[in-house]
Amino acid sequence: MVSSETLDVIELLLTAEIYNDQNELIVNDIPSKIRRTLWDAKTRNVAKPIKLNKTVVKNMFGIEDVENALKVNGKPFAYAVLDTYSGNLRLTEGSLESAADWFKRQDESRDRILENPVLAYYYGNIAEESDISYEEAASKNPPKEASKEWIESIIEELSEDKGNGREWLKLAYIKAPEEVRESMDELILTERQKNELQKIELAINNKEHFKNIGLYDIGKVLFVGPPGTGKTSFARALSKKLSIPIVEVHLSMITDQYLGETSKNIDRVFALAKKFDPCIMFIDEFDFIATSRTANDEHGAIKQAVNTLLKAIDNTSLVEDGVLLIAATNHTKKLDEAVWRRFDEIVDFERPTLEMRKDILDTILRRIEGNIDTEAIAKKTEDYTGSDLRMVVREAVLSALLDKRYNLVQEDLEKAVRSFDRRSGLKMTAFIEE
Ligand SMILES: Nc1ncnc2c1ncn2[C@@H]1O[C@H](COP(=O)(O)OP(=O)(O)OP(=O)(O)O)[C@@H](O)[C@H]1O
Ligand SMILES: [Mg+2]
């Protein structure tokens, strides 16, 4: 048996050699685990040709003794050269075919090939093995835009940008898709929402088409619904699904005590998002804009900020800037016509129906032991949001733990619902008395 360290190094050697040889192969074909170490922040690319040495191997896999890792059955791997002085490492001249042939015969190799588009290209397209598809491997490999390094290289560049960039970065939270925890398959969506999701995906994937036919006003979406119905989760999950970064802006973060500064911040944060092309720009607390429009505003400064925001939205385009704009709000009533007009899609986030509540509970309980009648709980939780249901489950898990149990029983959840009802009852009375 060959150790997986050995296979790591030989897979790397093959990947580098094939990537260097084949013009068609691009940076997104390199598996993310390999790309990470080879990434060049300045050019935001992996240089061709790839040059390997001991340090690269050590940084990539944590392998200290490369010489030893390159031994097969106690003998140095026949098709590689490791220069003891320089530490440089490569396949022996003209031995790609033999090395690839050897690699293919190893136990773990098939999984590795199917997850490595560069190798899949070699075995599938060049060696013409019919059961290996480059396209399939490529579609599974996250693109460079999904990686932390991608975001970090842009941030680095912005920080070097004499002062400006560094300030801009304080105005938003930026996350790489690979860091996003929320995922679409944990969200229970209505048919309408699924439909909207499809439209958003189509718009992103057909940017060129929209450009060609002169339709620039797509890619601005407004999420409307009460707190806890999944708006933020949807936007983040979308980042993961589309493999593009998410730039999260809270309007409370960019409002400054000096109102003129607020307007400037708005322009800055849009400029920031455009640097991350392609990305999702998620503007939370969008109602701020509506509340402010009606607010008592003697100096007209708030109105100025709102106008700046509307103008910034107008000047941002998915087709031209690669920014998919998503704004979220709790209130529909507060938004006036001028605001509505700017969005081409409105997605409703309603309180979940009975059936959805059951599905949400099933999803949340997926990894928790216990045989629960979720339909019964769903029936008792009318008007609960997804976030409320999460709270109920958390409460139930805690009370089971008090009882020294990791599993849940029906009564844990029933009790949690009763206590939730009591609490929201209290909240209501407190509110009325106020
Ligand atoms: N439809 C749903 N399916 C599954 N989980 C949901 C759903 N709706 C909400 N949740 C869960 O509830 C929690 C809160 O959701 P989220 O923060 O996305 O709500 P929100 O609409 O952004 O709320 P707010 O308006 O307060 O910002 C998340 O953990 C999410 O997983
Ligand atoms: Mg939210």
Short mmCIF file of N, CA and C and ligand atoms in Angstrom, two decimals, residues 228 230-233 250 282 284 328, ligand 2:
data_model
loop_
_atom_site.label_atom_id
_atom_site.label_comp_id
_atom_site.label_asym_id
_atom_site.label_seq_id
_atom_site.Cartn_x
_atom_site.Cartn_y
_atom_site.Cartn_z
N GLY A 228 -36.80 36.78 10.84
CA GLY A 228 -36.67 35.35 11.10
C GLY A 228 -37.26 34.44 10.03
N GLY A 230 -35.79 33.94 7.02
CA GLY A 230 -34.76 33.36 6.17
C GLY A 230 -34.14 34.27 5.12
N LYS A 231 -34.34 35.56 5.22
CA LYS A 231 -33.81 36.46 4.19
C LYS A 231 -32.29 36.46 4.17
N THR A 232 -31.71 36.67 5.34
CA THR A 232 -30.25 36.69 5.41
C THR A 232 -29.68 35.32 5.04
N SER A 233 -30.30 34.28 5.56
CA SER A 233 -29.82 32.92 5.26
C SER A 233 -29.86 32.64 3.76
N HIS A 250 -24.77 46.57 6.34
CA HIS A 250 -25.90 46.94 7.19
C HIS A 250 -25.99 48.44 7.15
N PHE A 282 -25.27 42.40 -0.40
CA PHE A 282 -26.49 42.22 0.38
C PHE A 282 -26.68 43.41 1.31
N ASP A 284 -28.74 44.90 4.13
CA ASP A 284 -29.72 44.55 5.14
C ASP A 284 -30.30 45.84 5.74
N ALA A 328 -32.79 43.68 1.76
CA ALA A 328 -33.79 43.00 2.59
C ALA A 328 -34.49 43.99 3.50
MG MG B 2 -31.61 39.12 8.38
#
